[in-house]
CSV table of C-alpha atoms and ligand atoms in Angstrom, one decimal:
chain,number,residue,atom,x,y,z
N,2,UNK,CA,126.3,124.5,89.2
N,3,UNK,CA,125.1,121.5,87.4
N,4,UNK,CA,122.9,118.4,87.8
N,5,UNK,CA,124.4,115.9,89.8
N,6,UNK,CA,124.2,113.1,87.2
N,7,UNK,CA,124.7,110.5,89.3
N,8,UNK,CA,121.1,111.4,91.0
N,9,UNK,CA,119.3,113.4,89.2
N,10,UNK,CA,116.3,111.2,88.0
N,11,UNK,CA,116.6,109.6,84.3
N,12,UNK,CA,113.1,110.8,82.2
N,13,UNK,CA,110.3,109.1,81.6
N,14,UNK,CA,110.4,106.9,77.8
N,15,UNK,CA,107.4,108.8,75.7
N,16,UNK,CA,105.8,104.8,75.7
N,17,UNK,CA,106.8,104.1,79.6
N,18,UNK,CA,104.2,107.3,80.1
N,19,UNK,CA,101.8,106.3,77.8
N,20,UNK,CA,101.5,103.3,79.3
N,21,UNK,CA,101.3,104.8,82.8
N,22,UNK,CA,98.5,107.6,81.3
N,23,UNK,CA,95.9,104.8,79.8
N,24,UNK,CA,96.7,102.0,82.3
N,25,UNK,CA,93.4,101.0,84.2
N,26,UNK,CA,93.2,102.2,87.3
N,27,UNK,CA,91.0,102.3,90.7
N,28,UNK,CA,91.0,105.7,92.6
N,29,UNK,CA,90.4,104.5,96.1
N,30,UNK,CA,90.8,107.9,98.1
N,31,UNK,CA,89.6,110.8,97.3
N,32,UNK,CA,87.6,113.6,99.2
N,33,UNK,CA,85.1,115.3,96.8
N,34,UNK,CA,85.3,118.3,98.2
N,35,UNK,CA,89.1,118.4,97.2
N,36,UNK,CA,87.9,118.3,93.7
N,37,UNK,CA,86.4,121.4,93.3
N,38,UNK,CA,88.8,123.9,91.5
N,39,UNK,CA,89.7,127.5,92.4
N,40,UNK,CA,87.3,128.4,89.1
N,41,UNK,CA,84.1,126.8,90.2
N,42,UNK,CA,84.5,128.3,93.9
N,43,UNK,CA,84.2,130.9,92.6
N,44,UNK,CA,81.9,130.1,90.2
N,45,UNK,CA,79.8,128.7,92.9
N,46,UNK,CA,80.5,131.6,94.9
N,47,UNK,CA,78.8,133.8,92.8
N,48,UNK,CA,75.7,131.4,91.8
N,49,UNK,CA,75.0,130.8,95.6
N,50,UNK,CA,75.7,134.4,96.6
N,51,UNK,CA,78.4,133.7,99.1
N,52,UNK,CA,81.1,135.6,99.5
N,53,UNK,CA,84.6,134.6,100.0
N,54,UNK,CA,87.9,135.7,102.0
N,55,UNK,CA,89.7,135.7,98.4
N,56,UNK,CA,88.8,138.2,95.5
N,57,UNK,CA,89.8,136.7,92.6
N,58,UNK,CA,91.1,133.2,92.0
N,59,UNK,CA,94.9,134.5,91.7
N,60,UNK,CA,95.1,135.2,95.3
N,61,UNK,CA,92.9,131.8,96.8
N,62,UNK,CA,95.9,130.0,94.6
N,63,UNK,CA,98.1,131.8,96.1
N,64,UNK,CA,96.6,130.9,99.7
N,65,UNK,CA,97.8,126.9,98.7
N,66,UNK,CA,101.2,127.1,100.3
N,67,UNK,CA,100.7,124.6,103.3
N,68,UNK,CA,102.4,123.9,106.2
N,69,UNK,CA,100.9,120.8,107.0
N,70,UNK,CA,97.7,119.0,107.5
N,71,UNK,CA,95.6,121.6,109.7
N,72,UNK,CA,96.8,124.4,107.2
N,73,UNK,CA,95.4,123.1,104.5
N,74,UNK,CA,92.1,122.0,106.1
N,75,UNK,CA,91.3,125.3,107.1
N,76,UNK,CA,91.0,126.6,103.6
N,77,UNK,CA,90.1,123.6,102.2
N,78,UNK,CA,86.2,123.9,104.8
N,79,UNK,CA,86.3,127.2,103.4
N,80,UNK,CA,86.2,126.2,99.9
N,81,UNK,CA,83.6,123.5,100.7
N,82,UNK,CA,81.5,126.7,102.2
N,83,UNK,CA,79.8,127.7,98.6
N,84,UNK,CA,78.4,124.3,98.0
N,85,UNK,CA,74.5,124.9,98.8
N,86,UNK,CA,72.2,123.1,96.5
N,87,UNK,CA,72.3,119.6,94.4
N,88,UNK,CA,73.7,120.8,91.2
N,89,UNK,CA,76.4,122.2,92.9
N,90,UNK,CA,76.9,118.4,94.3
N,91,UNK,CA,76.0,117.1,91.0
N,92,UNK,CA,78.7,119.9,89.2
N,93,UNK,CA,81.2,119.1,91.6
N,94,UNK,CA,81.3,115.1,91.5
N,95,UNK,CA,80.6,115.0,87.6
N,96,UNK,CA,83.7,117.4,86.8
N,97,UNK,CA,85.9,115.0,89.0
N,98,UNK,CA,84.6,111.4,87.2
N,99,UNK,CA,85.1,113.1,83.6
N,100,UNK,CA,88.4,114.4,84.9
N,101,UNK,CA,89.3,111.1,86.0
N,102,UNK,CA,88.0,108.8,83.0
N,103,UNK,CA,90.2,111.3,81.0
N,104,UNK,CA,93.2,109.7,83.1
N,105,UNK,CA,92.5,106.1,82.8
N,106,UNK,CA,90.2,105.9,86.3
N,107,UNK,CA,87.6,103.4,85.8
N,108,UNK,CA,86.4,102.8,89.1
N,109,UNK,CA,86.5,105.5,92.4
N,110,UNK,CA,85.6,105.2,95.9
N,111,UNK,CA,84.7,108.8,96.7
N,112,UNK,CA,84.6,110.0,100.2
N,113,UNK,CA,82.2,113.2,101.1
N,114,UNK,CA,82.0,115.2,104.4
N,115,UNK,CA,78.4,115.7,105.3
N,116,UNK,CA,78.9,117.5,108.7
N,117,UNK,CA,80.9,120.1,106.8
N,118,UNK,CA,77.6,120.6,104.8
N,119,UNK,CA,75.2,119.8,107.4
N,120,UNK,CA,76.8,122.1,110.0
N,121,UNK,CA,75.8,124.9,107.4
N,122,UNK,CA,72.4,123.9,106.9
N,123,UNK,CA,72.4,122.4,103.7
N,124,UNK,CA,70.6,119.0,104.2
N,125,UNK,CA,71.8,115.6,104.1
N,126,UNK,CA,69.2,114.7,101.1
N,127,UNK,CA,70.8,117.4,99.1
N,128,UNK,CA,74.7,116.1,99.4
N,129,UNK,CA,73.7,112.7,98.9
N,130,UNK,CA,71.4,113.2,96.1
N,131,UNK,CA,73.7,115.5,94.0
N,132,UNK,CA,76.3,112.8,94.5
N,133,UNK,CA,74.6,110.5,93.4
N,134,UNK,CA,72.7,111.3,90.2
N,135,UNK,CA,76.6,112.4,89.0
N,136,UNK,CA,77.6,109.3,89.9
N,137,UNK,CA,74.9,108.0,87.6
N,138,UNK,CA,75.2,109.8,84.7
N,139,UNK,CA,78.8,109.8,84.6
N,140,UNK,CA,78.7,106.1,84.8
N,141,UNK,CA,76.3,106.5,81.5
N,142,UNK,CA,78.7,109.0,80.0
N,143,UNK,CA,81.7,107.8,81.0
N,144,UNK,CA,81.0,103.8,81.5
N,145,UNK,CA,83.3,104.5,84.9
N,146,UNK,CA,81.7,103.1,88.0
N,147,UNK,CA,82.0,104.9,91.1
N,148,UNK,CA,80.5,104.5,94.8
N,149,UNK,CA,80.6,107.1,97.8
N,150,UNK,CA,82.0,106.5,101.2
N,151,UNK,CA,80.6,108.7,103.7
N,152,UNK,CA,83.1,110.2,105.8
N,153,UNK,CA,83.3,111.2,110.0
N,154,UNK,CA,84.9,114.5,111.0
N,155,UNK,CA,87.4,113.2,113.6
N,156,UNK,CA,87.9,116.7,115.2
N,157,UNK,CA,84.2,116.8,116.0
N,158,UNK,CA,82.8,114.0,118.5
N,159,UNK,CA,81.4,110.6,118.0
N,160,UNK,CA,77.5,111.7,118.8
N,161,UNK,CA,77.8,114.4,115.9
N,162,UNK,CA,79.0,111.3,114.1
N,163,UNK,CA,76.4,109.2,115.2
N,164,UNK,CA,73.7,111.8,114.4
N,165,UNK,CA,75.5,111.9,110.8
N,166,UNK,CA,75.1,108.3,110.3
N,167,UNK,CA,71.6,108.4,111.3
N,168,UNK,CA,70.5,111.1,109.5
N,169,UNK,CA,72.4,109.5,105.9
N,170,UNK,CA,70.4,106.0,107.1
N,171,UNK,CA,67.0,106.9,104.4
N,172,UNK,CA,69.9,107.1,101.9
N,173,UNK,CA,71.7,103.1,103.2
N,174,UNK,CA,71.6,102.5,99.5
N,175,UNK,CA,73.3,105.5,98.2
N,176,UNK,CA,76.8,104.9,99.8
N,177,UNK,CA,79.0,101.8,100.6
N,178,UNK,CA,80.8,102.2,103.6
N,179,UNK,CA,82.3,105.0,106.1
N,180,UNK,CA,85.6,106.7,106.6
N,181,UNK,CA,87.2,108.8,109.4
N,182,UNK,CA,89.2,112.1,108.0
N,183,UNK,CA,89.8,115.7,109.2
N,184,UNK,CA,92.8,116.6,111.9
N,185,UNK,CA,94.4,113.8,112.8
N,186,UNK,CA,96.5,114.8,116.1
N,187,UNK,CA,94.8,114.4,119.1
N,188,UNK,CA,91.7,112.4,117.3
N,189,UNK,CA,92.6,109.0,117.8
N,190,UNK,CA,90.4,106.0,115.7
N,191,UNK,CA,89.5,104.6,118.8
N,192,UNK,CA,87.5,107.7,119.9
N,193,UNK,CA,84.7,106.4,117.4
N,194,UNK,CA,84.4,102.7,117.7
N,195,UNK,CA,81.0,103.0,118.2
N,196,UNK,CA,80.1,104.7,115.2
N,197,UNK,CA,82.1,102.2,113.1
N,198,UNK,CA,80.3,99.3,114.9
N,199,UNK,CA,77.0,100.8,114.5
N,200,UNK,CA,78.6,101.2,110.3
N,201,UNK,CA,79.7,97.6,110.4
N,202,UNK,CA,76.1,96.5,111.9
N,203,UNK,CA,74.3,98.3,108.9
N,204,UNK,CA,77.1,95.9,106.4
N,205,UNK,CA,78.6,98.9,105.5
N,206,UNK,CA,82.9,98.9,104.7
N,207,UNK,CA,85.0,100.6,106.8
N,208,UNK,CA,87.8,102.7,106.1
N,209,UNK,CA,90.0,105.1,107.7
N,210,UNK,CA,92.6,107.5,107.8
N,211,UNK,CA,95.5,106.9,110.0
N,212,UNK,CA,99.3,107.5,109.9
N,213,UNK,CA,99.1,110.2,107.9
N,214,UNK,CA,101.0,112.7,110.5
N,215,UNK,CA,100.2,110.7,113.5
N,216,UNK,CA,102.3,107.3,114.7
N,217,UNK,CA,101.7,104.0,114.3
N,218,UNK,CA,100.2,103.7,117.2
N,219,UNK,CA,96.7,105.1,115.5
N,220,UNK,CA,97.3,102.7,112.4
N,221,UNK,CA,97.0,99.7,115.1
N,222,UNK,CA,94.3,101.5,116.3
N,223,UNK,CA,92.2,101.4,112.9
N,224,UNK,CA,92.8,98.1,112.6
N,225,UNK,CA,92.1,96.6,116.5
N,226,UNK,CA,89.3,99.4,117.3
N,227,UNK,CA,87.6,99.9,113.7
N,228,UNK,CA,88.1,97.2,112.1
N,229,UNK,CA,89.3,99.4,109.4
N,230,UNK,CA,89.5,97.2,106.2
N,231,UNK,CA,91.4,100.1,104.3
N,232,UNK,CA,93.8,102.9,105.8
N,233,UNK,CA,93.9,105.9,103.9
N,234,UNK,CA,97.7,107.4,104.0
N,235,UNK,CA,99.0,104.6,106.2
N,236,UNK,CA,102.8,106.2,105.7
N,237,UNK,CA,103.6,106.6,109.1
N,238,UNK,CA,103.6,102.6,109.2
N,239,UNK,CA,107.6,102.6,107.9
N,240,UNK,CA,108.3,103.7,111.8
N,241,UNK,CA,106.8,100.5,113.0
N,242,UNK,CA,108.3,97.0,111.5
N,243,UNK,CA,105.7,94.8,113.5
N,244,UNK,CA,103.1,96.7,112.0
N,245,UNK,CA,104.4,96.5,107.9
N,246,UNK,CA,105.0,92.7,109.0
N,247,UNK,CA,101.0,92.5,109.8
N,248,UNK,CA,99.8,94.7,106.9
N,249,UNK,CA,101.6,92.7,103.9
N,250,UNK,CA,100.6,89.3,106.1
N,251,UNK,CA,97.2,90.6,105.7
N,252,UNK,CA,97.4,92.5,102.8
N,253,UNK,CA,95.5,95.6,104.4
N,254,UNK,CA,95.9,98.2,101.9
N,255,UNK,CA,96.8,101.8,102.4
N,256,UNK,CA,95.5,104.3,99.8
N,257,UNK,CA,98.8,105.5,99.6
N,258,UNK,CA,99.0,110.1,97.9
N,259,UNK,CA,102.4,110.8,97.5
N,260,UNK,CA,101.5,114.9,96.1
N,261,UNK,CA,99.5,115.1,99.2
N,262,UNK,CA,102.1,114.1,101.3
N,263,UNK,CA,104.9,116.3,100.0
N,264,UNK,CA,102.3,119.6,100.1
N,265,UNK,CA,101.2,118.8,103.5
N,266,UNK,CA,105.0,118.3,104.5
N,267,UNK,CA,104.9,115.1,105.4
N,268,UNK,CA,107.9,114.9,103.6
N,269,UNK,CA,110.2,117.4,102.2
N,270,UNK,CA,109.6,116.1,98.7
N,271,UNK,CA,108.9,112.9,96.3
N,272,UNK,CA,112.2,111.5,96.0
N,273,UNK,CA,112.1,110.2,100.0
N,274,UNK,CA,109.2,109.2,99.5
N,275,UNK,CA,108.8,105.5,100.5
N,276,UNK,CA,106.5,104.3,98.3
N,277,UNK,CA,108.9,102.5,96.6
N,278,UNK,CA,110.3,100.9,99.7
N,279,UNK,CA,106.8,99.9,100.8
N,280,UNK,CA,106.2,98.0,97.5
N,281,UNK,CA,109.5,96.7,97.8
N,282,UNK,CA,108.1,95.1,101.2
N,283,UNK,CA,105.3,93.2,99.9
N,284,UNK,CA,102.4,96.0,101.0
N,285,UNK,CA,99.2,96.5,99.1
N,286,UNK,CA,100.0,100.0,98.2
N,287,UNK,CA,98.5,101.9,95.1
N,288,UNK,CA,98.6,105.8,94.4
N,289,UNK,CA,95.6,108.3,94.7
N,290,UNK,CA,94.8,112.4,94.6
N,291,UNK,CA,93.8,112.8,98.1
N,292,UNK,CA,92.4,116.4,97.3
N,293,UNK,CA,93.9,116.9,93.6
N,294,UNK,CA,92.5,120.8,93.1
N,295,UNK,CA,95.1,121.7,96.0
N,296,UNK,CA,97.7,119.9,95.7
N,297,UNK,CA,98.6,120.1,92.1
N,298,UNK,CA,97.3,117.0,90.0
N,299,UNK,CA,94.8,114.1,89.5
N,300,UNK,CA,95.7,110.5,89.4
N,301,UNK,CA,98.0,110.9,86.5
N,302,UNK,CA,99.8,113.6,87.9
N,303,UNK,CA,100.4,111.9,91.4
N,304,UNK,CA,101.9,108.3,89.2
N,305,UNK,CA,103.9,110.7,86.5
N,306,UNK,CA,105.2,112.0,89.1
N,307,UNK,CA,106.2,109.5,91.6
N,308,UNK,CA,107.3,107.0,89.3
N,309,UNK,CA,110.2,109.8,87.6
N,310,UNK,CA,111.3,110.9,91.4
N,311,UNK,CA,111.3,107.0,92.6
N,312,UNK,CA,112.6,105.6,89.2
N,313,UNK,CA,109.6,103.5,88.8
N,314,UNK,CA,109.5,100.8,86.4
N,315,UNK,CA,106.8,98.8,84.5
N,316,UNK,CA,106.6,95.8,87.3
N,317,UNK,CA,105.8,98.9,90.3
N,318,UNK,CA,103.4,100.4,87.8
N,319,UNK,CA,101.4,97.3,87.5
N,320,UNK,CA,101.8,96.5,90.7
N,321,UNK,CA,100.3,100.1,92.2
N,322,UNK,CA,97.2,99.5,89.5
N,323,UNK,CA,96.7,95.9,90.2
N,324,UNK,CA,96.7,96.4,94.2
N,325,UNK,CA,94.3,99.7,93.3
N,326,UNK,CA,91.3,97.1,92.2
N,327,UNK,CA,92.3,94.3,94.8
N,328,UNK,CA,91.4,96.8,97.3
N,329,UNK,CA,88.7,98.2,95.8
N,330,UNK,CA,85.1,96.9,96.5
N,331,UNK,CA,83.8,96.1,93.5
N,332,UNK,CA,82.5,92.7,93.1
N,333,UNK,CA,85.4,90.0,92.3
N,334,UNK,CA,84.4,89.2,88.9
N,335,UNK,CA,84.8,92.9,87.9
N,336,UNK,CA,88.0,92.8,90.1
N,337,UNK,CA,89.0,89.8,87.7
N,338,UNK,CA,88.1,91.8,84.4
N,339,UNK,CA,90.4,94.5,85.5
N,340,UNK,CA,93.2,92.8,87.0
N,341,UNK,CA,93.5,91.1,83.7
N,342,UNK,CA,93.0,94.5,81.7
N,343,UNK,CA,96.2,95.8,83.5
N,344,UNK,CA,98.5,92.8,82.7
N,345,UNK,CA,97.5,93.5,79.1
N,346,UNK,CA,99.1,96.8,79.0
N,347,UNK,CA,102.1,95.6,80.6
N,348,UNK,CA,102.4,91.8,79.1
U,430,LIG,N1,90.2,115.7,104.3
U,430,LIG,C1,90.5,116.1,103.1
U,430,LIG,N2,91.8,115.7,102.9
U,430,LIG,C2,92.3,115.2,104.0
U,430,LIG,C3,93.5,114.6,104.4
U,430,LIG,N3,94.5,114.6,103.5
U,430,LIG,N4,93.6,114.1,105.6
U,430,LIG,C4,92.6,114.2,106.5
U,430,LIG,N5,91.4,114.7,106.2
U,430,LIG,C5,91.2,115.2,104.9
U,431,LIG,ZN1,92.4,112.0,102.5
C-alpha cells in the first residue's frame, strides 16, 4: 500500500526550514503553565514534596492522549499543582524564554493562571514575582523581551475574577493586560464583562479566548462584550462568513495553534487545518504553542509542521511572522524594527 503521490505532502527544502527555524517571530499565546515539562513536574514534585497521581514520567506522558479541551485541562491543573514557591515561577518561565530564543522567538506575551495558584494558597506576590524576575533576566540573557498577561478562569465566576484582579492590582506594573481561558462550553465571554471593563479602566489590553470548541457566536461575543482586542484560537470563525468579513476589515488577530488544535481534536489532524484558508482570506493569523509540553512542540515545531501538512510557502511564512508582531503590543517602533527584520529573511 503506497503513498498516494498525488497528496502526500512534498518535504520541506533544507533552506525553506532554515529559514522558517531563524525567522523572527512573536509568540502571542502561550499559557506558562503549559510549559512546564513532564521532567521538572517531577522535579518540582519532589523539591516541593507533593506527590503526584503518576510515578514516574513514563506513565504522566502516557496520560497526554486527549480527547478534547476538558481532558486535557484536567491534567494540565494537576501539573500546575507542584508549583509553590518563586523559583519554581522563576524555573518555569526562564526554561520557556531560553527554549524559545533557541527558536527564533524574540518577543512573547505570556499568559499565567493565578486562581489555579491562589486557589492552593500560594500567593499572588509569589506568581507574579517569579514571573517576573525570569522575565528580566532572560531579557538580559537572552535580549528577548517578553510581558505577562494575567489570565481569568472562565469556569469559575466573575467575583473570583474580580477578587483575582484586585488582589494582582500592587503588581499593575508587572503585567500588560488580561485574558479569559479554561473550559470554554457553557462559559460564555459575556459572563465577565465586568471584569474586562474594570481591566480596560486600569489601561490594561484585553484578550481572550473564543472559538476554540465553542461557535461563533462567543467570538462576537469577545469582540461586542469584551472588547477583546485579540482572540486566542478564533478557528471556529470559518463557520461564520459575516464574522471572517469583520475580523480581516478590522484586522483583529487570532493567536491561531494548529498542534493544539489537532491534540485537543478540534480537528482530526493538520492537513484540514484551515490556517491556510484563513490567510488566504486576508485574516491577521500567525502560529503559537498554546501549551507546547503537552502537545508535542514549541513554536518551531507548531510552523515545521503546519507549513509541510498545508504546503506552506515563503509569502505564508512571512506573512504568519509579520502578522505575529502587528499583533503584538510592543511599542510601534519596535513593531517597525521587526517587521523589517522578517522581510530580510525572505527578500
Ligand atoms: N488553558 C491552557 N490551555 C488552554 C486552552 N488551549 N484553552 C483554554 N484554556 C487553556
Ligand atoms: Zn490557550
Amino acid at each position: 500500500m503506497g503513498l498516494d503521490m498525488n497528496t502526500a505532502p512534498v518535504a520541506l527544502s533544507p533552506e525553506f526550514k532554515h529559514q522558517i527555524e531563524t525567522c523572527p517571530k512573536a509568540e502571542l499565546h502561550i499559557h506558562i503553565e503549559g510549559s512546564l515539562e513532564p521532567e521538572m513536574i517531577f522535579e518540582l514534585a519532589n523539591r516541593n514534596q507533593v506527590s503526584l497521581a503518576f510515578d514516574s514520567v513514563q506513565s504522566l506522558k502516557a496520560a497526554y492522549a486527549f480527547e478534547d479541551l476538558q481532558s486535557f485541562l484536567d491534567i494540565y491543573y494537576a501539573g500546575a499543582s507542584v508549583l509553590l514557591k518563586t523559583q519554581d515561577f522563576y524555573d518555569m518561565a526562564y526554561a520557556y524564554l531560553k527554549k524559545a530564543h533557541s527558536q527564533g522567538v524574540v518577543h512573547a506575551e505570556i499568559f499565567f493562571d493565578p486562581q489555579t495558584h491562589t486557589a492552593r494558597g500560594v500567593p499572588m506576590q509569589v506568581v507574579i514575582e517569579g514571573l517576573s524576575r525570569a522575565l528580566v533576566d532572560a531579557g538580559k540573557d537572552f535580549k528577548i523581551s517578553a510581558s505577562l498577561i494575567l489570565c481569568f478562569l472562565r469556569h469559575l465566576d466573575e467575583n473570583s475574577a474580580l477578587q483575582t484582579l484586585q488582589e494582582a492590582l500592587p503588581y499593575r506594573d508587572h503585567f500588560i493586560g488580561v485574558g479569559l481561558d479554561s473550559s470554554e462550553m457553557g462559559h460564555p465571554p459575556e459572563k465577565f464583562q465586568r471584569v474586562f471593563e474594570k481591566a480596560r479602566a486600569l489601561g490594561l489590553n484585553c484578550v481572550a479566548h473564543a472559538g476554540e470548541e465553542a461557535p461563533p457566536a462567543y467570538i462576537w461575543s469577545a469582540i461586542q462584550t469584551l472588547q477583546a482586542q485579540r482572540i486566542d484560537h478564533g478557528v471556529q470563525a470559518m463557520k461564520d462568513p459575516s464574522l471572517i468579513d469583520y475580523l480581516a476589515r478590522t484586522r483583529t488577530p487570532l493567536t491561531v495553534c494548529p498542534l493544539s488544535n489537532v491534540r485537543l481534536c478540534v480537528f482530526p489532524d493538520l492537513s484540514v487545518h484551515p490556517l491556510k484558508q484563513m490567510l488566504d482570506l486576508g485574516l491577521c493569523v500567525m502560529i503559537n504553542s498554546d501549551d507546547p509540553a503537552y502537545f508535542g512542540g514549541y513554536i518551531n515545531e507548531n510552523y515545521l509542521q503546519t507549513a509541510q501538512s498545508l504546503s506552506l510557502g515563503p509569502k505564508d511564512i512571512q506573512q504568519l511572522a509579520k502578522c505575529s508582531f502587528e499583533a503584538s503590543f510592543m511599542p510601534e517602533s519596535l513593531k517597525r524594527h521587526w517587521l523589517l527584520e522578517v522581510d530580510r529573511v525572505f527578500a
